[in-house]
């Protein structure tokens, strides 16, 4: 529906932000749910975050998605944090609740929902390996542990970051050096590439682990969605694993944001289709 005097506004803030899929994703969802909401993108440089949040309060913007480079700083600037966002020290979603800005982090919940919906996989009692220790990896480690994973092994180039990420899983978190990870990878029920390896413009050809570790019965996810098919996905699939790229998590973490802001169940099929359309 066309915006009117009563339309509620949500937006993504980040820099760069013009490539963001979120406006198409959320506008498709608002329309499908029959909601008088609209969603835009605001280019906000690193130094502009504080002013952007003042603007959110002043203008009554109902919800913000928060992307690079603001996720950590936003956690320090909002009025309140959910327990998950507080433990991660990072926010990817802000809800304006009567002028109180509440910071959420929906990546982990979106990831777990995408596993259940796509593969019928629940993390409880399972062995999980997360490659990477950046923002995405940290949210996965915490969510997998909270969902009852038996152990969460973190494999990352920089050991200090791996240790901080594994600590989010408490005594079920463990760090293994990349060169020594093959047996843990082979034994894992779930393996996730949460490094930037494979992403366009980073290292499109590198594999974050030896493809010989993949086999039938495993769930293998590459969080990369540009390109849609990475070398890693091809290798894991050839090994017999059930594979997914980053699209389902992208759609599901947005769905959690939609539900936080509107209180309405997200039209998941529409959101998945909107991402697929946008990425060709
Ligand atoms: N599908 C989704 O919804 C979704 C959501 C968020 C992120 N992602 C994807 O997840 C990936 C990570 O994002 P992020 O936000 O967590 O990034 P980040 O915070 O910058 O972390 C990057 C991670 O990749 C590792 N890395 C980078 N280049 C590497 C290389 N050449 N070899 C080995 N490791 C390398 C880094 O290791 P060091 O610690 O050693 O530097 C770090 O662990 C990206 O591809 C992003 O597009 C997808």
mmCIF file of C-alpha atoms and ligand atoms in Angstrom:
data_model
loop_
_atom_site.group_PDB
_atom_site.id
_atom_site.type_symbol
_atom_site.label_atom_id
_atom_site.label_comp_id
_atom_site.label_asym_id
_atom_site.label_seq_id
_atom_site.Cartn_x
_atom_site.Cartn_y
_atom_site.Cartn_z
ATOM 1 C CA UNK A 1 0.000 0.000 0.000
ATOM 2 C CA UNK A 2 1.163 3.556 -0.656
ATOM 3 C CA UNK A 3 2.613 5.437 2.368
ATOM 4 C CA UNK A 4 0.134 7.706 4.147
ATOM 5 C CA UNK A 5 0.035 9.892 7.244
ATOM 6 C CA UNK A 6 -0.252 6.810 9.464
ATOM 7 C CA UNK A 7 2.500 4.722 7.868
ATOM 8 C CA UNK A 8 5.083 3.376 10.306
ATOM 9 C CA UNK A 9 8.738 3.502 9.288
ATOM 10 C CA UNK A 10 11.537 0.966 9.630
ATOM 11 C CA UNK A 11 14.989 1.228 8.030
ATOM 12 C CA UNK A 12 18.457 -0.216 7.783
ATOM 13 C CA UNK A 13 21.423 1.925 8.839
ATOM 14 C CA UNK A 14 24.986 1.161 7.761
ATOM 15 C CA UNK A 15 27.808 2.153 5.463
ATOM 16 C CA UNK A 16 27.889 1.065 2.718
ATOM 17 C CA UNK A 17 24.172 0.302 2.642
ATOM 18 C CA UNK A 18 22.992 0.865 -0.926
ATOM 19 C CA UNK A 19 23.533 -2.816 -1.809
ATOM 20 C CA UNK A 20 21.319 -3.967 1.117
ATOM 21 C CA UNK A 21 18.614 -6.526 0.357
ATOM 22 C CA UNK A 22 16.678 -5.567 3.504
ATOM 23 C CA UNK A 23 14.341 -2.950 1.943
ATOM 24 C CA UNK A 24 13.042 -5.427 -0.657
ATOM 25 C CA UNK A 25 12.796 -8.174 1.929
ATOM 26 C CA UNK A 26 10.899 -6.177 4.555
ATOM 27 C CA UNK A 27 8.653 -4.268 2.133
ATOM 28 C CA UNK A 28 7.577 -7.549 0.551
ATOM 29 C CA UNK A 29 6.778 -8.870 4.038
ATOM 30 C CA UNK A 30 4.858 -5.740 5.116
ATOM 31 C CA UNK A 31 2.788 -5.906 1.942
ATOM 32 C CA UNK A 32 2.057 -9.625 2.272
ATOM 33 C CA UNK A 33 1.001 -9.146 5.902
ATOM 34 C CA UNK A 34 -1.230 -6.183 4.963
ATOM 35 C CA UNK A 35 0.667 -3.840 7.304
ATOM 36 C CA UNK A 36 0.804 -0.053 6.863
ATOM 37 C CA UNK A 37 4.588 -0.020 7.238
ATOM 38 C CA UNK A 38 7.441 0.916 4.912
ATOM 39 C CA UNK A 39 11.199 0.264 5.018
ATOM 40 C CA UNK A 40 14.069 2.341 3.608
ATOM 41 C CA UNK A 41 17.882 2.418 3.741
ATOM 42 C CA UNK A 42 19.903 5.208 5.404
ATOM 43 C CA UNK A 43 23.607 5.579 4.643
ATOM 44 C CA UNK A 44 25.069 6.390 8.087
ATOM 45 C CA UNK A 45 28.870 6.698 8.407
ATOM 46 C CA UNK A 46 30.626 5.395 11.524
ATOM 47 C CA UNK A 47 30.685 8.835 13.168
ATOM 48 C CA UNK A 48 26.960 9.363 12.559
ATOM 49 C CA UNK A 49 25.472 6.590 14.672
ATOM 50 C CA UNK A 50 24.723 8.675 17.777
ATOM 51 C CA UNK A 51 22.854 11.282 15.702
ATOM 52 C CA UNK A 52 20.980 8.542 13.833
ATOM 53 C CA UNK A 53 19.667 7.145 17.121
ATOM 54 C CA UNK A 54 18.657 10.620 18.316
ATOM 55 C CA UNK A 55 16.797 10.894 15.002
ATOM 56 C CA UNK A 56 15.133 7.531 15.544
ATOM 57 C CA UNK A 57 13.663 8.786 18.827
ATOM 58 C CA UNK A 58 12.765 12.239 17.482
ATOM 59 C CA UNK A 59 11.023 10.926 14.366
ATOM 60 C CA UNK A 60 9.407 7.917 16.004
ATOM 61 C CA UNK A 61 11.069 5.458 13.621
ATOM 62 C CA UNK A 62 9.661 2.138 14.809
ATOM 63 C CA UNK A 63 12.523 -0.203 13.956
ATOM 64 C CA UNK A 64 16.079 -0.199 12.637
ATOM 65 C CA UNK A 65 18.184 -2.980 11.207
ATOM 66 C CA UNK A 66 21.826 -2.275 12.057
ATOM 67 C CA UNK A 67 24.672 -3.347 9.836
ATOM 68 C CA UNK A 68 28.409 -2.685 9.357
ATOM 69 C CA UNK A 69 30.073 -0.690 10.900
ATOM 70 C CA UNK A 70 27.563 -0.012 13.687
ATOM 71 C CA UNK A 71 26.736 -3.341 15.348
ATOM 72 C CA UNK A 72 29.139 -3.024 18.312
ATOM 73 C CA UNK A 73 28.747 0.728 18.879
ATOM 74 C CA UNK A 74 24.950 0.436 18.772
ATOM 75 C CA UNK A 75 25.106 -1.963 21.727
ATOM 76 C CA UNK A 76 26.701 0.821 23.781
ATOM 77 C CA UNK A 77 24.281 3.544 22.655
ATOM 78 C CA UNK A 78 20.804 1.983 22.976
ATOM 79 C CA UNK A 79 18.769 2.334 26.180
ATOM 80 C CA UNK A 80 18.362 -1.387 26.820
ATOM 81 C CA UNK A 81 19.661 -4.726 25.496
ATOM 82 C CA UNK A 82 18.170 -8.194 25.315
ATOM 83 C CA UNK A 83 20.262 -10.788 27.207
ATOM 84 C CA UNK A 84 21.545 -12.177 23.864
ATOM 85 C CA UNK A 85 22.607 -8.766 22.556
ATOM 86 C CA UNK A 86 24.243 -7.987 25.906
ATOM 87 C CA UNK A 87 26.270 -11.220 25.873
ATOM 88 C CA UNK A 88 27.360 -10.634 22.283
ATOM 89 C CA UNK A 89 28.006 -6.916 22.796
ATOM 90 C CA UNK A 90 26.467 -6.431 19.353
ATOM 91 C CA UNK A 91 23.105 -5.293 18.018
ATOM 92 C CA UNK A 92 21.639 -5.907 14.548
ATOM 93 C CA UNK A 93 18.116 -4.703 15.295
ATOM 94 C CA UNK A 94 16.653 -1.867 17.365
ATOM 95 C CA UNK A 95 13.026 -1.608 18.428
ATOM 96 C CA UNK A 96 11.626 1.766 19.474
ATOM 97 C CA UNK A 97 9.325 0.899 22.378
ATOM 98 C CA UNK A 98 7.557 4.146 23.304
ATOM 99 C CA UNK A 99 10.807 6.099 22.963
ATOM 100 C CA UNK A 100 13.004 3.449 24.654
ATOM 101 C CA UNK A 101 15.500 1.998 22.161
ATOM 102 C CA UNK A 102 15.918 -1.746 22.757
ATOM 103 C CA UNK A 103 18.853 -3.506 21.064
ATOM 104 C CA UNK A 104 18.408 -7.084 19.833
ATOM 105 C CA UNK A 105 20.626 -9.533 17.979
ATOM 106 C CA UNK A 106 18.604 -11.797 15.682
ATOM 107 C CA UNK A 107 21.408 -13.561 13.764
ATOM 108 C CA UNK A 108 21.666 -16.597 16.056
ATOM 109 C CA UNK A 109 17.922 -17.157 16.381
ATOM 110 C CA UNK A 110 17.558 -16.684 12.618
ATOM 111 C CA UNK A 111 20.274 -19.259 12.004
ATOM 112 C CA UNK A 112 18.729 -21.866 14.310
ATOM 113 C CA UNK A 113 15.253 -21.267 12.820
ATOM 114 C CA UNK A 114 16.719 -21.716 9.313
ATOM 115 C CA UNK A 115 18.200 -25.105 10.293
ATOM 116 C CA UNK A 116 14.913 -26.320 11.726
ATOM 117 C CA UNK A 117 12.896 -25.074 8.740
ATOM 118 C CA UNK A 118 15.315 -26.216 6.038
ATOM 119 C CA UNK A 119 16.787 -29.454 7.332
ATOM 120 C CA UNK A 120 14.642 -30.379 10.335
ATOM 121 C CA UNK A 121 17.886 -30.084 12.319
ATOM 122 C CA UNK A 122 17.801 -29.125 15.990
ATOM 123 C CA UNK A 123 21.144 -28.414 17.709
ATOM 124 C CA UNK A 124 20.273 -30.132 21.034
ATOM 125 C CA UNK A 125 22.783 -32.890 21.782
ATOM 126 C CA UNK A 126 24.701 -32.310 18.519
ATOM 127 C CA UNK A 127 28.378 -31.705 17.782
ATOM 128 C CA UNK A 128 28.840 -28.404 15.975
ATOM 129 C CA UNK A 129 31.881 -26.776 14.367
ATOM 130 C CA UNK A 130 31.899 -23.067 13.541
ATOM 131 C CA UNK A 131 34.651 -21.778 11.262
ATOM 132 C CA UNK A 132 35.319 -18.122 12.047
ATOM 133 C CA UNK A 133 35.088 -15.949 15.134
ATOM 134 C CA UNK A 134 33.719 -12.641 13.849
ATOM 135 C CA UNK A 135 30.298 -11.149 14.509
ATOM 136 C CA UNK A 136 28.337 -13.814 12.638
ATOM 137 C CA UNK A 137 30.296 -16.701 14.158
ATOM 138 C CA UNK A 138 29.856 -15.333 17.704
ATOM 139 C CA UNK A 139 26.084 -15.140 17.326
ATOM 140 C CA UNK A 140 26.012 -18.739 16.047
ATOM 141 C CA UNK A 141 28.193 -20.082 18.864
ATOM 142 C CA UNK A 142 25.929 -18.512 21.480
ATOM 143 C CA UNK A 143 22.709 -19.616 19.779
ATOM 144 C CA UNK A 144 23.905 -23.209 19.269
ATOM 145 C CA UNK A 145 24.964 -23.467 22.914
ATOM 146 C CA UNK A 146 21.681 -21.923 24.096
ATOM 147 C CA UNK A 147 19.823 -24.446 21.904
ATOM 148 C CA UNK A 148 21.541 -27.297 23.775
ATOM 149 C CA UNK A 149 24.406 -28.291 21.458
ATOM 150 C CA UNK A 150 26.639 -30.926 23.006
ATOM 151 C CA UNK A 151 29.737 -29.002 21.975
ATOM 152 C CA UNK A 152 30.628 -26.020 19.826
ATOM 153 C CA UNK A 153 34.124 -26.137 18.353
ATOM 154 C CA UNK A 154 35.489 -22.838 17.054
ATOM 155 C CA UNK A 155 38.134 -22.906 14.318
ATOM 156 C CA UNK A 156 39.642 -19.536 13.407
ATOM 157 C CA UNK A 157 42.826 -18.064 11.950
ATOM 158 C CA UNK A 158 43.275 -15.665 14.897
ATOM 159 C CA UNK A 159 43.410 -17.686 18.125
ATOM 160 C CA UNK A 160 42.485 -14.887 20.539
ATOM 161 C CA UNK A 161 39.244 -14.202 18.685
ATOM 162 C CA UNK A 162 38.496 -17.946 18.610
ATOM 163 C CA UNK A 163 38.906 -18.146 22.395
ATOM 164 C CA UNK A 164 36.563 -15.215 22.989
ATOM 165 C CA UNK A 165 33.962 -16.748 20.663
ATOM 166 C CA UNK A 166 34.213 -20.237 22.213
ATOM 167 C CA UNK A 167 33.783 -18.727 25.696
ATOM 168 C CA UNK A 168 30.225 -17.780 24.675
ATOM 169 C CA UNK A 169 29.413 -21.519 24.767
ATOM 170 C CA UNK A 170 30.820 -21.900 28.300
ATOM 171 C CA UNK A 171 32.179 -25.366 29.094
ATOM 172 C CA UNK A 172 30.765 -26.711 25.811
ATOM 173 C CA UNK A 173 32.967 -24.345 23.788
ATOM 174 C CA UNK A 174 36.378 -25.492 22.529
ATOM 175 C CA UNK A 175 39.034 -23.972 20.274
ATOM 176 C CA UNK A 176 40.880 -25.988 17.648
ATOM 177 C CA UNK A 177 43.572 -24.585 15.353
ATOM 178 C CA UNK A 178 42.692 -24.719 11.623
ATOM 179 C CA UNK A 179 45.584 -27.082 10.862
ATOM 180 C CA UNK A 180 44.364 -29.595 13.492
ATOM 181 C CA UNK A 181 40.624 -29.404 12.834
ATOM 182 C CA UNK A 182 40.043 -32.248 10.358
ATOM 183 C CA UNK A 183 38.951 -34.923 12.855
ATOM 184 C CA UNK A 184 36.547 -32.529 14.617
ATOM 185 C CA UNK A 185 35.152 -31.501 11.254
ATOM 186 C CA UNK A 186 34.665 -35.132 10.220
ATOM 187 C CA UNK A 187 32.921 -35.983 13.522
ATOM 188 C CA UNK A 188 30.624 -32.946 13.447
ATOM 189 C CA UNK A 189 26.865 -33.135 12.857
ATOM 190 C CA UNK A 190 26.856 -29.473 11.798
ATOM 191 C CA UNK A 191 29.670 -27.505 10.146
ATOM 192 C CA UNK A 192 29.266 -23.799 9.387
ATOM 193 C CA UNK A 193 31.513 -21.505 7.410
ATOM 194 C CA UNK A 194 31.130 -18.181 9.211
ATOM 195 C CA UNK A 195 34.364 -16.756 7.828
ATOM 196 C CA UNK A 196 34.398 -14.324 4.928
ATOM 197 C CA UNK A 197 36.209 -16.911 2.782
ATOM 198 C CA UNK A 198 34.227 -17.510 -0.397
ATOM 199 C CA UNK A 199 32.561 -14.077 -0.324
ATOM 200 C CA UNK A 200 32.850 -11.980 -3.497
ATOM 201 C CA UNK A 201 35.857 -9.720 -3.261
ATOM 202 C CA UNK A 202 37.414 -11.498 -0.230
ATOM 203 C CA UNK A 203 38.747 -14.891 -1.250
ATOM 204 C CA UNK A 204 36.324 -16.350 -3.741
ATOM 205 C CA UNK A 205 38.375 -19.522 -4.258
ATOM 206 C CA UNK A 206 39.787 -20.450 -0.854
ATOM 207 C CA UNK A 207 38.234 -23.278 1.122
ATOM 208 C CA UNK A 208 38.180 -22.796 4.888
ATOM 209 C CA UNK A 209 38.786 -26.527 5.452
ATOM 210 C CA UNK A 210 39.774 -29.782 3.749
ATOM 211 C CA UNK A 211 36.808 -31.012 1.625
ATOM 212 C CA UNK A 212 37.650 -34.630 2.518
ATOM 213 C CA UNK A 213 35.958 -34.121 5.909
ATOM 214 C CA UNK A 214 32.449 -33.886 4.403
ATOM 215 C CA UNK A 215 30.157 -36.908 4.308
ATOM 216 C CA UNK A 216 26.564 -38.071 4.262
ATOM 217 C CA UNK A 217 24.555 -37.335 7.389
ATOM 218 C CA UNK A 218 26.221 -33.975 7.972
ATOM 219 C CA UNK A 219 24.611 -30.557 7.736
ATOM 220 C CA UNK A 220 26.981 -28.042 6.113
ATOM 221 C CA UNK A 221 26.109 -24.347 5.886
ATOM 222 C CA UNK A 222 28.054 -21.549 4.221
ATOM 223 C CA UNK A 223 26.831 -18.181 5.502
ATOM 224 C CA UNK A 224 28.055 -16.546 2.294
ATOM 225 C CA UNK A 225 25.221 -15.582 -0.074
ATOM 226 C CA UNK A 226 27.172 -13.571 -2.657
ATOM 227 C CA UNK A 227 27.837 -15.738 -4.651
ATOM 228 C CA UNK A 228 24.931 -18.139 -4.034
ATOM 229 C CA UNK A 229 27.116 -21.179 -4.646
ATOM 230 C CA UNK A 230 30.632 -21.202 -3.184
ATOM 231 C CA UNK A 231 33.369 -23.754 -3.821
ATOM 232 C CA UNK A 232 32.789 -24.929 -0.278
ATOM 233 C CA UNK A 233 29.107 -25.698 -0.955
ATOM 234 C CA UNK A 234 30.117 -27.618 -4.076
ATOM 235 C CA UNK A 235 32.709 -29.690 -2.154
ATOM 236 C CA UNK A 236 30.393 -30.412 0.793
ATOM 237 C CA UNK A 237 27.596 -31.430 -1.539
ATOM 238 C CA UNK A 238 29.956 -33.715 -3.481
ATOM 239 C CA UNK A 239 30.877 -35.362 -0.166
ATOM 240 C CA UNK A 240 27.197 -36.202 0.436
ATOM 241 C CA UNK A 241 26.374 -33.570 3.070
ATOM 242 C CA UNK A 242 23.066 -31.655 3.226
ATOM 243 C CA UNK A 243 24.069 -28.114 2.254
ATOM 244 C CA UNK A 244 22.683 -24.589 2.498
ATOM 245 C CA UNK A 245 24.060 -21.167 1.604
ATOM 246 C CA UNK A 246 23.530 -17.936 3.576
ATOM 247 C CA UNK A 247 20.108 -17.131 2.100
ATOM 248 C CA UNK A 248 17.938 -19.006 4.647
ATOM 249 C CA UNK A 249 19.707 -17.374 7.606
ATOM 250 C CA UNK A 250 19.448 -13.959 5.956
ATOM 251 C CA UNK A 251 15.696 -14.374 5.506
ATOM 252 C CA UNK A 252 15.102 -15.856 8.961
ATOM 253 C CA UNK A 253 17.105 -13.240 10.894
ATOM 254 C CA UNK A 254 15.051 -10.589 9.057
ATOM 255 C CA UNK A 255 11.872 -12.477 9.941
ATOM 256 C CA UNK A 256 12.785 -12.307 13.634
ATOM 257 C CA UNK A 257 13.241 -8.527 13.276
ATOM 258 C CA UNK A 258 9.876 -8.216 11.506
ATOM 259 C CA UNK A 259 8.190 -10.066 14.377
ATOM 260 C CA UNK A 260 9.947 -7.964 17.058
ATOM 261 C CA UNK A 261 8.745 -4.710 15.458
ATOM 262 C CA UNK A 262 5.235 -5.678 14.355
ATOM 263 C CA UNK A 263 4.226 -8.483 16.727
ATOM 264 C CA UNK A 264 2.901 -10.336 13.659
ATOM 265 C CA UNK A 265 4.202 -13.741 12.437
ATOM 266 C CA UNK A 266 6.544 -13.204 9.478
ATOM 267 C CA UNK A 267 5.403 -14.365 6.028
ATOM 268 C CA UNK A 268 8.404 -16.649 5.629
ATOM 269 C CA UNK A 269 7.703 -17.855 2.082
ATOM 270 C CA UNK A 270 7.433 -14.272 0.846
ATOM 271 C CA UNK A 271 10.679 -13.278 2.570
ATOM 272 C CA UNK A 272 12.580 -16.269 1.153
ATOM 273 C CA UNK A 273 11.245 -15.504 -2.316
ATOM 274 C CA UNK A 274 12.209 -11.825 -2.016
ATOM 275 C CA UNK A 275 15.819 -12.734 -1.161
ATOM 276 C CA UNK A 276 15.975 -15.306 -3.940
ATOM 277 C CA UNK A 277 14.588 -12.753 -6.450
ATOM 278 C CA UNK A 278 17.041 -10.068 -5.321
ATOM 279 C CA UNK A 279 20.020 -12.384 -5.627
ATOM 280 C CA UNK A 280 18.885 -13.835 -8.942
HETATM 281 N N1 LIG B 1 23.704 -15.187 5.761
HETATM 282 C C1 LIG B 1 23.637 -14.247 6.673
HETATM 283 O O1 LIG B 1 22.554 -13.859 7.139
HETATM 284 C C2 LIG B 1 24.899 -13.629 7.184
HETATM 285 C C3 LIG B 1 24.879 -12.789 8.305
HETATM 286 C C4 LIG B 1 26.076 -12.263 8.766
HETATM 287 C C5 LIG B 1 27.269 -12.561 8.096
HETATM 288 N N2 LIG B 1 27.234 -13.369 7.013
HETATM 289 C C6 LIG B 1 28.473 -13.746 6.315
HETATM 290 O O2 LIG B 1 29.351 -14.317 7.266
HETATM 291 C C7 LIG B 1 30.704 -14.009 6.952
HETATM 292 C C8 LIG B 1 31.390 -13.380 8.164
HETATM 293 O O3 LIG B 1 30.758 -12.150 8.491
HETATM 294 P P1 LIG B 1 31.134 -11.367 9.840
HETATM 295 O O4 LIG B 1 30.213 -10.224 9.914
HETATM 296 O O5 LIG B 1 31.232 -12.300 10.994
HETATM 297 O O6 LIG B 1 32.610 -10.823 9.475
HETATM 298 P P2 LIG B 1 33.799 -10.454 10.472
HETATM 299 O O7 LIG B 1 33.292 -10.071 11.801
HETATM 300 O O8 LIG B 1 34.655 -9.496 9.709
HETATM 301 O O9 LIG B 1 34.634 -11.834 10.644
HETATM 302 C C9 LIG B 1 35.318 -12.364 9.554
HETATM 303 C C10 LIG B 1 35.796 -13.770 9.900
HETATM 304 O O10 LIG B 1 36.364 -14.349 8.726
HETATM 305 C C11 LIG B 1 37.703 -14.746 8.987
HETATM 306 N N3 LIG B 1 38.491 -14.580 7.760
HETATM 307 C C12 LIG B 1 38.476 -13.516 6.932
HETATM 308 N N4 LIG B 1 39.300 -13.732 5.881
HETATM 309 C C13 LIG B 1 39.845 -14.959 6.079
HETATM 310 C C14 LIG B 1 40.777 -15.757 5.334
HETATM 311 N N5 LIG B 1 41.295 -15.320 4.184
HETATM 312 N N6 LIG B 1 41.099 -16.977 5.821
HETATM 313 C C15 LIG B 1 40.554 -17.438 6.981
HETATM 314 N N7 LIG B 1 39.680 -16.726 7.720
HETATM 315 C C16 LIG B 1 39.328 -15.501 7.275
HETATM 316 C C17 LIG B 1 38.154 -13.859 10.119
HETATM 317 O O11 LIG B 1 39.245 -14.477 10.771
HETATM 318 P P3 LIG B 1 40.227 -13.643 11.761
HETATM 319 O O12 LIG B 1 39.505 -13.528 13.059
HETATM 320 O O13 LIG B 1 41.419 -14.498 11.816
HETATM 321 O O14 LIG B 1 40.462 -12.318 11.085
HETATM 322 C C18 LIG B 1 36.879 -13.810 10.966
HETATM 323 O O15 LIG B 1 36.740 -14.989 11.721
HETATM 324 C C19 LIG B 1 30.631 -13.098 5.719
HETATM 325 O O16 LIG B 1 30.811 -13.874 4.569
HETATM 326 C C20 LIG B 1 29.227 -12.547 5.756
HETATM 327 O O17 LIG B 1 28.727 -12.208 4.464
HETATM 328 C C21 LIG B 1 26.088 -13.921 6.540
#
